[in-house]
mmCIF file of C-alpha atoms in Angstrom:
data_model
loop_
_atom_site.group_PDB
_atom_site.id
_atom_site.type_symbol
_atom_site.label_atom_id
_atom_site.label_comp_id
_atom_site.label_asym_id
_atom_site.label_seq_id
_atom_site.Cartn_x
_atom_site.Cartn_y
_atom_site.Cartn_z
ATOM 1 C CA MET A 52 22.145 -3.977 20.530
ATOM 2 C CA VAL A 53 18.879 -4.417 18.617
ATOM 3 C CA PRO A 54 15.869 -4.071 20.925
ATOM 4 C CA MET A 55 13.501 -7.102 21.030
ATOM 5 C CA PRO A 56 10.110 -6.435 19.379
ATOM 6 C CA SER A 57 7.277 -5.766 21.798
ATOM 7 C CA LEU A 58 4.418 -8.179 22.430
ATOM 8 C CA TRP A 59 0.859 -6.806 22.319
ATOM 9 C CA LYS A 60 -2.093 -8.765 23.641
ATOM 10 C CA ALA A 61 -4.906 -8.202 21.171
ATOM 11 C CA PRO A 62 -8.102 -7.246 22.916
ATOM 12 C CA VAL A 63 -11.209 -9.512 22.771
ATOM 13 C CA ALA A 64 -14.356 -7.775 21.853
ATOM 14 C CA PRO A 65 -16.686 -7.901 24.887
ATOM 15 C CA GLY A 66 -19.740 -7.522 22.633
ATOM 16 C CA PRO A 67 -21.106 -5.867 19.497
ATOM 17 C CA LEU A 68 -19.367 -2.592 18.480
ATOM 18 C CA ARG A 69 -20.781 0.896 17.887
ATOM 19 C CA TRP A 70 -17.961 2.980 16.725
ATOM 20 C CA THR A 71 -16.910 5.632 14.193
ATOM 21 C CA GLN A 72 -13.176 5.591 13.280
ATOM 22 C CA PRO A 73 -11.551 8.334 11.263
ATOM 23 C CA VAL A 74 -8.425 7.145 9.356
ATOM 24 C CA PRO A 75 -5.552 9.205 8.132
ATOM 25 C CA GLY A 76 -4.778 9.894 4.495
ATOM 26 C CA SER A 77 -3.920 7.358 1.795
ATOM 27 C CA LYS A 78 -0.272 6.323 1.651
ATOM 28 C CA SER A 79 -0.600 5.529 -2.085
ATOM 29 C CA ILE A 80 -2.019 8.910 -2.969
ATOM 30 C CA THR A 81 0.295 10.834 -0.584
ATOM 31 C CA ASN A 82 3.497 9.326 -2.084
ATOM 32 C CA ARG A 83 2.387 9.803 -5.637
ATOM 33 C CA ALA A 84 1.497 13.447 -4.850
ATOM 34 C CA TYR A 85 5.057 13.835 -3.347
ATOM 35 C CA ILE A 86 6.691 12.688 -6.589
ATOM 36 C CA LEU A 87 4.491 14.834 -8.833
ATOM 37 C CA ALA A 88 4.999 17.852 -6.581
ATOM 38 C CA ALA A 89 8.749 17.410 -6.586
ATOM 39 C CA LEU A 90 8.719 17.580 -10.468
ATOM 40 C CA ALA A 91 6.068 20.297 -10.812
ATOM 41 C CA ASP A 92 6.510 23.766 -12.287
ATOM 42 C CA SER A 93 5.520 25.483 -9.007
ATOM 43 C CA PRO A 94 4.931 24.710 -5.326
ATOM 44 C CA SER A 95 2.223 22.228 -4.368
ATOM 45 C CA THR A 96 0.173 21.796 -1.266
ATOM 46 C CA LEU A 97 -0.956 18.429 0.183
ATOM 47 C CA LEU A 98 -4.063 18.646 2.432
ATOM 48 C CA ASN A 99 -4.448 15.843 5.015
ATOM 49 C CA PRO A 100 -1.559 13.772 3.750
ATOM 50 C CA LEU A 101 -0.538 10.636 5.570
ATOM 51 C CA SER A 102 2.280 11.070 8.116
ATOM 52 C CA SER A 103 3.804 7.629 8.598
ATOM 53 C CA ARG A 104 7.111 5.928 8.250
ATOM 54 C CA ASP A 105 6.588 5.286 4.455
ATOM 55 C CA THR A 106 5.560 8.960 3.769
ATOM 56 C CA ASP A 107 8.138 10.387 6.119
ATOM 57 C CA LEU A 108 10.862 8.436 4.220
ATOM 58 C CA MET A 109 9.589 9.860 0.907
ATOM 59 C CA SER A 110 9.565 13.401 2.328
ATOM 60 C CA ALA A 111 13.171 12.969 3.709
ATOM 61 C CA ALA A 112 14.323 11.600 0.257
ATOM 62 C CA LEU A 113 12.949 14.591 -1.630
ATOM 63 C CA ASN A 114 14.466 16.992 0.892
ATOM 64 C CA ALA A 115 17.810 15.256 0.544
ATOM 65 C CA MET A 116 17.602 15.552 -3.314
ATOM 66 C CA GLY A 117 16.926 19.269 -3.330
ATOM 67 C CA CYS A 118 13.172 19.924 -2.827
ATOM 68 C CA ARG A 119 11.891 21.766 0.163
ATOM 69 C CA VAL A 120 9.216 19.963 2.142
ATOM 70 C CA GLU A 121 7.555 21.871 4.905
ATOM 71 C CA GLN A 122 4.751 20.526 7.218
ATOM 72 C CA ASP A 123 2.329 22.707 9.151
ATOM 73 C CA GLY A 124 -0.266 20.579 10.936
ATOM 74 C CA ASN A 125 -2.291 18.690 8.353
ATOM 75 C CA THR A 126 -0.814 20.661 5.380
ATOM 76 C CA VAL A 127 2.496 19.909 3.568
ATOM 77 C CA THR A 128 4.024 22.313 1.069
ATOM 78 C CA ILE A 129 6.557 21.051 -1.465
ATOM 79 C CA THR A 130 8.760 23.507 -3.336
ATOM 80 C CA PRO A 131 10.577 21.977 -6.315
ATOM 81 C CA GLY A 132 14.312 22.485 -6.568
ATOM 82 C CA GLN A 133 17.196 21.379 -8.770
ATOM 83 C CA LEU A 134 17.593 17.677 -8.041
ATOM 84 C CA HIS A 135 21.055 16.575 -6.971
ATOM 85 C CA GLY A 136 22.820 13.439 -5.784
ATOM 86 C CA ALA A 137 22.058 12.050 -2.316
ATOM 87 C CA THR A 138 21.991 8.898 -0.233
ATOM 88 C CA ILE A 139 18.470 7.706 0.504
ATOM 89 C CA ASP A 140 16.913 5.410 3.040
ATOM 90 C CA CYS A 141 13.812 3.780 1.692
ATOM 91 C CA GLY A 142 13.117 1.644 4.755
ATOM 92 C CA LEU A 143 10.675 -1.089 3.680
ATOM 93 C CA ALA A 144 8.526 1.206 1.546
ATOM 94 C CA GLY A 145 7.807 -0.169 -1.942
ATOM 95 C CA THR A 146 6.598 3.288 -3.123
ATOM 96 C CA VAL A 147 9.825 4.846 -2.155
ATOM 97 C CA MET A 148 12.180 2.201 -3.570
ATOM 98 C CA ARG A 149 10.258 1.964 -6.824
ATOM 99 C CA PHE A 150 9.092 5.504 -7.426
ATOM 100 C CA LEU A 151 12.430 7.190 -6.695
ATOM 101 C CA PRO A 152 14.697 5.557 -9.314
ATOM 102 C CA PRO A 153 13.138 7.230 -12.343
ATOM 103 C CA LEU A 154 13.080 10.554 -10.498
ATOM 104 C CA ALA A 155 16.706 10.088 -9.429
ATOM 105 C CA ALA A 156 17.593 9.787 -13.138
ATOM 106 C CA LEU A 157 16.731 13.460 -13.368
ATOM 107 C CA ALA A 158 19.259 14.484 -10.742
ATOM 108 C CA ASP A 159 22.544 16.079 -11.617
ATOM 109 C CA GLY A 160 24.501 13.599 -9.373
ATOM 110 C CA PRO A 161 24.313 9.965 -8.401
ATOM 111 C CA VAL A 162 21.562 8.878 -6.066
ATOM 112 C CA THR A 163 22.200 5.791 -3.866
ATOM 113 C CA VAL A 164 19.194 4.068 -2.310
ATOM 114 C CA ASP A 165 19.239 1.409 0.450
ATOM 115 C CA GLY A 166 16.779 0.285 3.074
ATOM 116 C CA ASP A 167 15.920 -2.209 5.769
ATOM 117 C CA ALA A 168 17.577 -5.668 5.570
ATOM 118 C CA GLN A 169 14.179 -7.173 4.690
ATOM 119 C CA ALA A 170 13.796 -4.586 1.839
ATOM 120 C CA ARG A 171 16.841 -6.093 0.153
ATOM 121 C CA LYS A 172 14.711 -9.154 -0.678
ATOM 122 C CA ARG A 173 12.047 -7.158 -2.468
ATOM 123 C CA PRO A 174 11.955 -7.309 -6.255
ATOM 124 C CA MET A 175 13.684 -4.349 -7.889
ATOM 125 C CA ALA A 176 15.492 -5.588 -10.975
ATOM 126 C CA THR A 177 12.529 -4.908 -13.297
ATOM 127 C CA ILE A 178 12.532 -1.156 -12.848
ATOM 128 C CA LEU A 179 16.259 -0.784 -12.681
ATOM 129 C CA GLN A 180 16.724 -2.723 -15.937
ATOM 130 C CA ALA A 181 13.931 -0.616 -17.512
ATOM 131 C CA LEU A 182 15.934 2.522 -16.665
ATOM 132 C CA ARG A 183 19.061 1.017 -18.240
ATOM 133 C CA ASP A 184 16.992 0.256 -21.356
ATOM 134 C CA LEU A 185 16.029 3.901 -21.396
ATOM 135 C CA GLY A 186 19.715 4.919 -21.336
ATOM 136 C CA VAL A 187 20.028 5.678 -17.587
ATOM 137 C CA SER A 188 23.175 4.577 -15.710
ATOM 138 C CA VAL A 189 22.268 2.236 -12.930
ATOM 139 C CA GLU A 190 24.484 0.128 -10.666
ATOM 140 C CA GLY A 191 22.905 -2.840 -8.922
ATOM 141 C CA ASP A 192 19.787 -5.036 -9.501
ATOM 142 C CA GLY A 193 18.371 -4.594 -6.005
ATOM 143 C CA LEU A 194 18.934 -2.675 -2.860
ATOM 144 C CA PRO A 195 21.416 -1.040 -2.447
ATOM 145 C CA PHE A 196 21.567 0.505 -5.960
ATOM 146 C CA THR A 197 22.867 3.769 -7.475
ATOM 147 C CA VAL A 198 21.232 5.730 -10.257
ATOM 148 C CA GLY A 199 23.868 7.871 -12.000
ATOM 149 C CA GLY A 200 23.389 11.598 -12.467
ATOM 150 C CA ASN A 201 22.702 13.061 -15.938
ATOM 151 C CA ALA A 202 23.681 16.495 -17.196
ATOM 152 C CA ASN A 203 20.532 16.577 -19.316
ATOM 153 C CA ALA A 204 17.130 15.039 -18.854
ATOM 154 C CA PRO A 205 17.089 11.395 -20.055
ATOM 155 C CA SER A 206 15.486 11.046 -23.453
ATOM 156 C CA GLY A 207 13.076 8.285 -22.362
ATOM 157 C CA GLY A 208 11.314 6.347 -25.135
ATOM 158 C CA SER A 209 9.616 2.865 -25.164
ATOM 159 C CA VAL A 210 10.373 0.072 -22.742
ATOM 160 C CA THR A 211 8.825 -3.330 -22.292
ATOM 161 C CA ILE A 212 8.756 -4.884 -18.801
ATOM 162 C CA ASP A 213 7.223 -7.834 -16.967
ATOM 163 C CA ALA A 214 5.372 -6.040 -14.129
ATOM 164 C CA SER A 215 3.685 -9.197 -12.774
ATOM 165 C CA GLY A 216 5.760 -8.817 -9.625
ATOM 166 C CA SER A 217 4.379 -5.349 -8.801
ATOM 167 C CA SER A 218 2.303 -2.655 -10.463
ATOM 168 C CA GLN A 219 4.645 -0.170 -8.779
ATOM 169 C CA PHE A 220 7.197 -0.782 -11.546
ATOM 170 C CA VAL A 221 4.665 0.682 -13.986
ATOM 171 C CA SER A 222 3.623 3.566 -11.768
ATOM 172 C CA GLY A 223 7.205 4.441 -10.881
ATOM 173 C CA LEU A 224 8.144 4.870 -14.548
ATOM 174 C CA LEU A 225 4.949 6.828 -15.396
ATOM 175 C CA LEU A 226 5.153 9.345 -12.567
ATOM 176 C CA SER A 227 8.468 10.921 -13.680
ATOM 177 C CA ALA A 228 7.935 10.407 -17.396
ATOM 178 C CA PRO A 229 6.756 13.904 -18.309
ATOM 179 C CA ARG A 230 10.165 15.244 -17.380
ATOM 180 C CA TYR A 231 11.903 12.832 -19.791
ATOM 181 C CA SER A 232 12.534 14.644 -23.075
ATOM 182 C CA ASP A 233 10.573 12.095 -25.206
ATOM 183 C CA GLY A 234 8.243 10.919 -22.463
ATOM 184 C CA ILE A 235 7.972 7.199 -21.714
ATOM 185 C CA THR A 236 5.792 4.415 -23.137
ATOM 186 C CA VAL A 237 5.586 1.358 -20.899
ATOM 187 C CA ARG A 238 4.434 -2.033 -22.190
ATOM 188 C CA HIS A 239 3.743 -4.969 -19.876
ATOM 189 C CA GLU A 240 4.447 -8.412 -21.186
ATOM 190 C CA GLY A 241 4.425 -11.356 -18.839
ATOM 191 C CA GLY A 242 2.239 -12.877 -16.110
ATOM 192 C CA PRO A 243 -1.002 -11.424 -14.795
ATOM 193 C CA LEU A 244 -0.652 -7.767 -13.965
ATOM 194 C CA PRO A 245 -1.619 -7.127 -10.329
ATOM 195 C CA SER A 246 -3.113 -4.121 -8.644
ATOM 196 C CA MET A 247 -4.508 -2.397 -11.733
ATOM 197 C CA PRO A 248 -6.380 0.133 -9.565
ATOM 198 C CA HIS A 249 -2.987 1.494 -8.434
ATOM 199 C CA ILE A 250 -1.946 2.111 -12.001
ATOM 200 C CA ASP A 251 -5.343 3.725 -12.666
ATOM 201 C CA MET A 252 -4.600 5.987 -9.647
ATOM 202 C CA THR A 253 -1.254 6.988 -11.170
ATOM 203 C CA VAL A 254 -2.764 7.821 -14.576
ATOM 204 C CA ASP A 255 -5.594 9.833 -12.967
ATOM 205 C CA MET A 256 -3.228 11.859 -10.838
ATOM 206 C CA LEU A 257 -0.930 12.559 -13.871
ATOM 207 C CA ARG A 258 -3.903 13.815 -15.776
ATOM 208 C CA ARG A 259 -5.016 16.026 -12.892
ATOM 209 C CA ALA A 260 -1.627 17.512 -12.978
ATOM 210 C CA GLY A 261 -2.041 18.485 -16.579
ATOM 211 C CA VAL A 262 -0.074 15.638 -18.087
ATOM 212 C CA LYS A 263 -1.224 13.908 -21.366
ATOM 213 C CA VAL A 264 -1.474 10.137 -20.906
ATOM 214 C CA ASP A 265 -2.616 7.583 -23.467
ATOM 215 C CA THR A 266 -3.653 4.093 -22.363
ATOM 216 C CA GLY A 267 -4.159 0.874 -24.152
ATOM 217 C CA HIS A 268 -4.170 -2.849 -23.197
ATOM 218 C CA HIS A 269 -1.150 -3.134 -20.888
ATOM 219 C CA THR A 270 0.331 -0.064 -22.558
ATOM 220 C CA TRP A 271 0.731 3.420 -21.213
ATOM 221 C CA THR A 272 2.247 6.466 -22.888
ATOM 222 C CA VAL A 273 3.065 9.561 -20.893
ATOM 223 C CA HIS A 274 3.896 12.523 -23.143
ATOM 224 C CA PRO A 275 6.610 15.020 -22.199
ATOM 225 C CA GLY A 276 5.517 18.236 -20.777
ATOM 226 C CA THR A 277 4.924 20.360 -17.689
ATOM 227 C CA ILE A 278 3.613 18.951 -14.359
ATOM 228 C CA SER A 279 1.389 21.588 -12.843
ATOM 229 C CA GLY A 280 1.841 22.446 -9.173
ATOM 230 C CA GLY A 281 -1.382 22.810 -7.218
ATOM 231 C CA THR A 282 -3.389 21.422 -4.324
ATOM 232 C CA TRP A 283 -3.757 17.740 -3.602
ATOM 233 C CA GLU A 284 -6.583 16.806 -1.198
ATOM 234 C CA ILE A 285 -5.637 13.359 0.104
ATOM 235 C CA GLU A 286 -8.446 10.832 0.608
ATOM 236 C CA PRO A 287 -8.554 8.632 3.731
ATOM 237 C CA ASP A 288 -6.607 5.370 3.295
ATOM 238 C CA LEU A 289 -9.347 2.931 2.547
ATOM 239 C CA SER A 290 -7.089 -0.165 2.858
ATOM 240 C CA ASN A 291 -6.070 0.981 6.339
ATOM 241 C CA ALA A 292 -9.799 1.380 7.124
ATOM 242 C CA THR A 293 -10.620 -2.259 6.353
ATOM 243 C CA PRO A 294 -9.423 -3.860 9.565
ATOM 244 C CA PHE A 295 -11.844 -1.569 11.499
ATOM 245 C CA LEU A 296 -14.728 -2.436 9.199
ATOM 246 C CA ALA A 297 -13.739 -6.108 9.531
ATOM 247 C CA ALA A 298 -13.977 -5.732 13.338
ATOM 248 C CA ALA A 299 -17.788 -5.224 13.012
ATOM 249 C CA MET A 300 -17.984 -8.413 10.938
ATOM 250 C CA VAL A 301 -16.125 -10.339 13.682
ATOM 251 C CA ALA A 302 -17.550 -8.797 16.860
ATOM 252 C CA GLY A 303 -21.011 -7.776 15.553
ATOM 253 C CA GLY A 304 -22.425 -4.339 15.684
ATOM 254 C CA SER A 305 -21.462 -1.512 13.345
ATOM 255 C CA VAL A 306 -18.265 0.371 12.578
ATOM 256 C CA SER A 307 -18.331 3.627 10.488
ATOM 257 C CA ILE A 308 -15.529 5.296 8.533
ATOM 258 C CA PRO A 309 -16.187 9.065 7.844
ATOM 259 C CA PHE A 310 -15.127 10.853 4.657
ATOM 260 C CA TRP A 311 -15.408 7.769 2.445
ATOM 261 C CA PRO A 312 -15.215 9.004 -1.183
ATOM 262 C CA GLU A 313 -18.106 8.460 -3.472
ATOM 263 C CA SER A 314 -15.735 7.752 -6.309
ATOM 264 C CA THR A 315 -12.075 6.664 -5.974
ATOM 265 C CA THR A 316 -9.235 4.712 -7.597
ATOM 266 C CA GLN A 317 -8.161 3.244 -4.260
ATOM 267 C CA PRO A 318 -8.424 -0.605 -4.270
ATOM 268 C CA GLY A 319 -9.661 -0.549 -0.722
ATOM 269 C CA ASP A 320 -13.065 0.521 -1.951
ATOM 270 C CA GLU A 321 -13.696 -3.056 -3.147
ATOM 271 C CA PHE A 322 -13.939 -4.147 0.491
ATOM 272 C CA ARG A 323 -17.555 -2.984 0.347
ATOM 273 C CA ASP A 324 -18.371 -5.821 -1.996
ATOM 274 C CA ILE A 325 -16.335 -8.327 -0.109
ATOM 275 C CA ALA A 326 -18.020 -7.429 3.199
ATOM 276 C CA GLU A 327 -21.442 -7.975 1.644
ATOM 277 C CA ALA A 328 -20.421 -11.248 0.095
ATOM 278 C CA MET A 329 -19.201 -12.389 3.528
ATOM 279 C CA GLY A 330 -22.531 -11.629 5.136
ATOM 280 C CA ALA A 331 -22.365 -8.046 6.384
ATOM 281 C CA SER A 332 -24.575 -5.160 5.492
ATOM 282 C CA VAL A 333 -22.927 -2.093 3.971
ATOM 283 C CA ARG A 334 -24.258 1.446 3.737
ATOM 284 C CA LEU A 335 -22.614 4.523 2.201
ATOM 285 C CA ALA A 336 -24.456 7.697 3.068
ATOM 286 C CA GLY A 337 -23.432 11.318 3.627
ATOM 287 C CA GLY A 338 -19.799 10.517 3.078
ATOM 288 C CA THR A 339 -19.761 7.850 5.843
ATOM 289 C CA LEU A 340 -19.404 4.081 5.194
ATOM 290 C CA THR A 341 -20.991 1.833 7.831
ATOM 291 C CA VAL A 342 -20.488 -1.969 7.950
ATOM 292 C CA THR A 343 -22.807 -3.946 10.242
ATOM 293 C CA GLY A 344 -21.866 -7.543 11.045
ATOM 294 C CA GLY A 345 -23.992 -10.602 10.428
ATOM 295 C CA GLU A 346 -23.195 -14.236 10.016
ATOM 296 C CA LEU A 347 -19.665 -14.500 8.580
ATOM 297 C CA HIS A 348 -19.394 -16.580 5.458
ATOM 298 C CA GLY A 349 -16.506 -17.791 3.315
ATOM 299 C CA ILE A 350 -15.961 -16.514 -0.221
ATOM 300 C CA ASP A 351 -14.180 -17.365 -3.428
ATOM 301 C CA TRP A 352 -12.511 -14.078 -4.606
ATOM 302 C CA ASP A 353 -9.954 -13.020 -7.175
ATOM 303 C CA MET A 354 -7.782 -10.632 -5.111
ATOM 304 C CA GLY A 355 -5.411 -9.817 -8.032
ATOM 305 C CA ASP A 356 -6.316 -6.108 -8.162
ATOM 306 C CA ILE A 357 -6.692 -5.744 -4.357
ATOM 307 C CA GLY A 358 -3.822 -7.893 -2.983
ATOM 308 C CA GLU A 359 -3.203 -5.518 -0.076
ATOM 309 C CA LEU A 360 -6.542 -6.497 1.375
ATOM 310 C CA THR A 361 -5.582 -10.146 1.565
ATOM 311 C CA PRO A 362 -4.423 -10.210 5.209
ATOM 312 C CA THR A 363 -7.725 -8.629 6.342
ATOM 313 C CA VAL A 364 -9.881 -11.015 4.239
ATOM 314 C CA ALA A 365 -7.781 -14.036 5.255
ATOM 315 C CA ALA A 366 -8.246 -13.192 8.900
ATOM 316 C CA LEU A 367 -12.063 -12.969 8.345
ATOM 317 C CA ALA A 368 -11.998 -16.234 6.402
ATOM 318 C CA ALA A 369 -10.336 -18.048 9.214
ATOM 319 C CA LEU A 370 -13.277 -17.069 11.483
ATOM 320 C CA ALA A 371 -16.025 -17.781 8.880
ATOM 321 C CA ASP A 372 -18.524 -20.589 8.789
ATOM 322 C CA SER A 373 -17.452 -21.995 5.422
ATOM 323 C CA PRO A 374 -14.264 -22.288 3.330
ATOM 324 C CA SER A 375 -12.731 -19.464 1.341
ATOM 325 C CA THR A 376 -10.501 -19.467 -1.738
ATOM 326 C CA LEU A 377 -8.438 -16.360 -2.379
ATOM 327 C CA THR A 378 -6.749 -16.229 -5.784
ATOM 328 C CA GLY A 379 -4.692 -14.016 -8.109
ATOM 329 C CA ILE A 380 -2.124 -13.074 -5.462
ATOM 330 C CA ALA A 381 1.135 -14.780 -6.260
ATOM 331 C CA HIS A 382 2.745 -11.338 -6.322
ATOM 332 C CA LEU A 383 2.242 -11.066 -2.511
ATOM 333 C CA ARG A 384 5.215 -13.369 -2.053
ATOM 334 C CA GLY A 385 7.327 -10.239 -2.970
ATOM 335 C CA HIS A 386 5.628 -7.808 -0.541
ATOM 336 C CA GLU A 387 6.980 -6.753 2.861
ATOM 337 C CA THR A 388 7.195 -10.441 3.540
ATOM 338 C CA ASP A 389 5.930 -13.516 1.591
ATOM 339 C CA ARG A 390 2.379 -12.809 2.744
ATOM 340 C CA LEU A 391 0.962 -16.073 1.553
ATOM 341 C CA ALA A 392 3.433 -18.108 3.525
ATOM 342 C CA ALA A 393 3.120 -15.834 6.512
ATOM 343 C CA LEU A 394 -0.655 -15.900 6.721
ATOM 344 C CA ALA A 395 -0.723 -19.700 6.290
ATOM 345 C CA ALA A 396 1.895 -20.155 8.977
ATOM 346 C CA GLU A 397 0.307 -17.784 11.542
ATOM 347 C CA ILE A 398 -3.288 -18.935 11.114
ATOM 348 C CA ASN A 399 -2.187 -22.641 11.213
ATOM 349 C CA LYS A 400 -0.173 -21.919 14.350
ATOM 350 C CA LEU A 401 -3.423 -20.944 16.045
ATOM 351 C CA GLY A 402 -5.089 -24.150 14.983
ATOM 352 C CA GLY A 403 -6.286 -23.071 11.536
ATOM 353 C CA ASP A 404 -6.420 -24.900 8.287
ATOM 354 C CA VAL A 405 -4.777 -22.872 5.474
ATOM 355 C CA MET A 406 -3.239 -24.346 2.370
ATOM 356 C CA GLU A 407 -0.955 -22.300 0.144
ATOM 357 C CA ARG A 408 -1.571 -22.494 -3.530
ATOM 358 C CA ALA A 409 0.663 -21.183 -6.385
ATOM 359 C CA ASP A 410 -1.479 -17.971 -6.649
ATOM 360 C CA GLY A 411 -3.353 -17.784 -3.359
ATOM 361 C CA LEU A 412 -4.773 -19.411 -0.267
ATOM 362 C CA LEU A 413 -7.438 -22.082 0.517
ATOM 363 C CA ILE A 414 -8.813 -21.348 4.071
ATOM 364 C CA THR A 415 -10.991 -23.816 5.814
ATOM 365 C CA PRO A 416 -12.366 -22.662 9.127
ATOM 366 C CA ALA A 417 -11.186 -24.646 12.149
ATOM 367 C CA PRO A 418 -11.331 -24.073 15.947
ATOM 368 C CA LEU A 419 -8.677 -21.532 16.769
ATOM 369 C CA HIS A 420 -6.762 -20.940 20.058
ATOM 370 C CA GLY A 421 -4.510 -18.246 21.380
ATOM 371 C CA GLY A 422 -0.797 -17.948 20.726
ATOM 372 C CA GLN A 423 1.893 -15.584 19.476
ATOM 373 C CA TRP A 424 1.211 -14.050 16.057
ATOM 374 C CA GLU A 425 4.368 -12.923 14.266
ATOM 375 C CA SER A 426 4.216 -9.700 12.218
ATOM 376 C CA TYR A 427 7.224 -10.290 9.993
ATOM 377 C CA ALA A 428 7.771 -6.498 10.075
ATOM 378 C CA ASP A 429 4.650 -6.353 7.967
ATOM 379 C CA HIS A 430 2.036 -3.791 8.915
ATOM 380 C CA ARG A 431 -0.860 -5.730 7.366
ATOM 381 C CA MET A 432 0.155 -8.972 9.087
ATOM 382 C CA ALA A 433 -0.009 -7.132 12.405
ATOM 383 C CA THR A 434 -3.549 -5.919 11.742
ATOM 384 C CA ALA A 435 -4.688 -9.355 10.706
ATOM 385 C CA GLY A 436 -3.617 -10.706 14.030
ATOM 386 C CA ALA A 437 -5.581 -8.037 15.762
ATOM 387 C CA ILE A 438 -8.718 -8.993 13.805
ATOM 388 C CA ILE A 439 -8.445 -12.674 14.864
ATOM 389 C CA GLY A 440 -7.795 -11.553 18.482
ATOM 390 C CA LEU A 441 -11.208 -9.881 18.590
ATOM 391 C CA ARG A 442 -12.752 -13.355 18.878
ATOM 392 C CA ILE A 443 -9.935 -15.606 19.980
ATOM 393 C CA PRO A 444 -8.598 -14.951 23.487
ATOM 394 C CA ASP A 445 -4.870 -14.689 24.209
ATOM 395 C CA VAL A 446 -3.644 -13.807 20.652
ATOM 396 C CA VAL A 447 -0.375 -11.875 21.254
ATOM 397 C CA VAL A 448 0.885 -9.845 18.272
ATOM 398 C CA GLU A 449 4.653 -9.449 17.981
ATOM 399 C CA ASP A 450 5.853 -5.978 16.956
ATOM 400 C CA VAL A 451 2.506 -4.328 16.516
ATOM 401 C CA GLU A 452 4.454 -1.041 16.194
ATOM 402 C CA THR A 453 5.278 -2.088 12.614
ATOM 403 C CA THR A 454 1.840 -0.654 11.771
ATOM 404 C CA ALA A 455 3.519 2.795 11.937
ATOM 405 C CA LYS A 456 4.649 2.120 8.390
ATOM 406 C CA THR A 457 1.241 3.343 7.149
ATOM 407 C CA LEU A 458 -1.031 3.735 10.268
ATOM 408 C CA PRO A 459 0.789 5.256 13.285
ATOM 409 C CA GLY A 460 -1.049 4.718 16.584
ATOM 410 C CA PHE A 461 -3.013 1.620 15.339
ATOM 411 C CA ALA A 462 -2.812 -0.238 18.627
ATOM 412 C CA GLY A 463 -4.276 2.672 20.598
ATOM 413 C CA MET A 464 -7.061 3.269 18.007
ATOM 414 C CA TRP A 465 -7.858 -0.447 18.061
ATOM 415 C CA GLU A 466 -8.022 -0.614 21.937
ATOM 416 C CA GLU A 467 -10.192 2.493 22.096
ATOM 417 C CA MET A 468 -12.635 0.962 19.610
ATOM 418 C CA VAL A 469 -12.885 -2.327 21.460
ATOM 419 C CA ASN A 470 -12.983 -0.885 25.036
ATOM 420 C CA ASN A 471 -15.334 2.033 24.255
ATOM 421 C CA GLY A 472 -17.257 0.973 21.213
#
């Protein structure tokens, strides 16, 4: 019998906050480092990696395929091994379901991947067809699928895809490309390409591992060669930091995030500009980012490169003093849930005024009231409900534990901030 999801009453902020909140490592960097370490020429060490459902699933997948992954406190050591066939659970993790297939093509036996029921709705055909075009045996166009084993490394070559559904299709192909005998050139042709910072992150990490990568307009060429083992120091997850920064904008006062990088490819860094545009003051000094709340204003913002921040920004927009238009995010319909439909439904259920558009949301502030906020098994939907609950009494978030996907212990961290900040 499947247990019923829990209900969590989001705490209302009693006054302005004064809080410093450390956040764990970046999921995006951690899971990219796992793939590169699994294909490297020597062991690698990850310092301060994220330990969450998404990263634990990646670790388990690599272990099952022949790598040795060992964790000691905040350090993970990955020793590459001969990749072999396995059955993999990807949960609801896009980075696992889309980064593993090109790596699985390097195994000497078939690799079958499946995940949560909701994961079977997520777009996968693009990367699976790309592998077929590169000569890899693939059964299925979505979860579950099987990538056939190859006695020799796939040759690779050039492939053209429509990555408008997810930048992860590009990153997945690029990460394993050095181990293909001819490397891989990926060309994107189609709709707007979302989340470019994540592709930039992939290219940057490949180059840091000693791989030659050429880039052009919507074209990336990864040359064949060795991936160097080494040490990866994982930055804090800036996207996971944004709900806490948003709390200062809703409740007033200041919230600080330590160890914020001066320079980063993480899309969460753009929240600094968004916070200022919405009326907050932002200060980065000594490696600590502090956001201080002010009057909360609406914005018109192209979220195409930073779609994962949409739930946080939409929650803020619902509490602002003027309308907001968020655009460039049609691809969010293929995330953990259809985030555009989910945000509109949940904010409107609390008395809001949100209109879905083809590529975004029009959010007009309206008086809100309490009620149950559904998470849709989506970690960022759960945190959006918590943000609204800071100001609106009796907001009850269904299945707040889904935040363990990328931020284990979120509810306790949030309550400590509100009650002690």
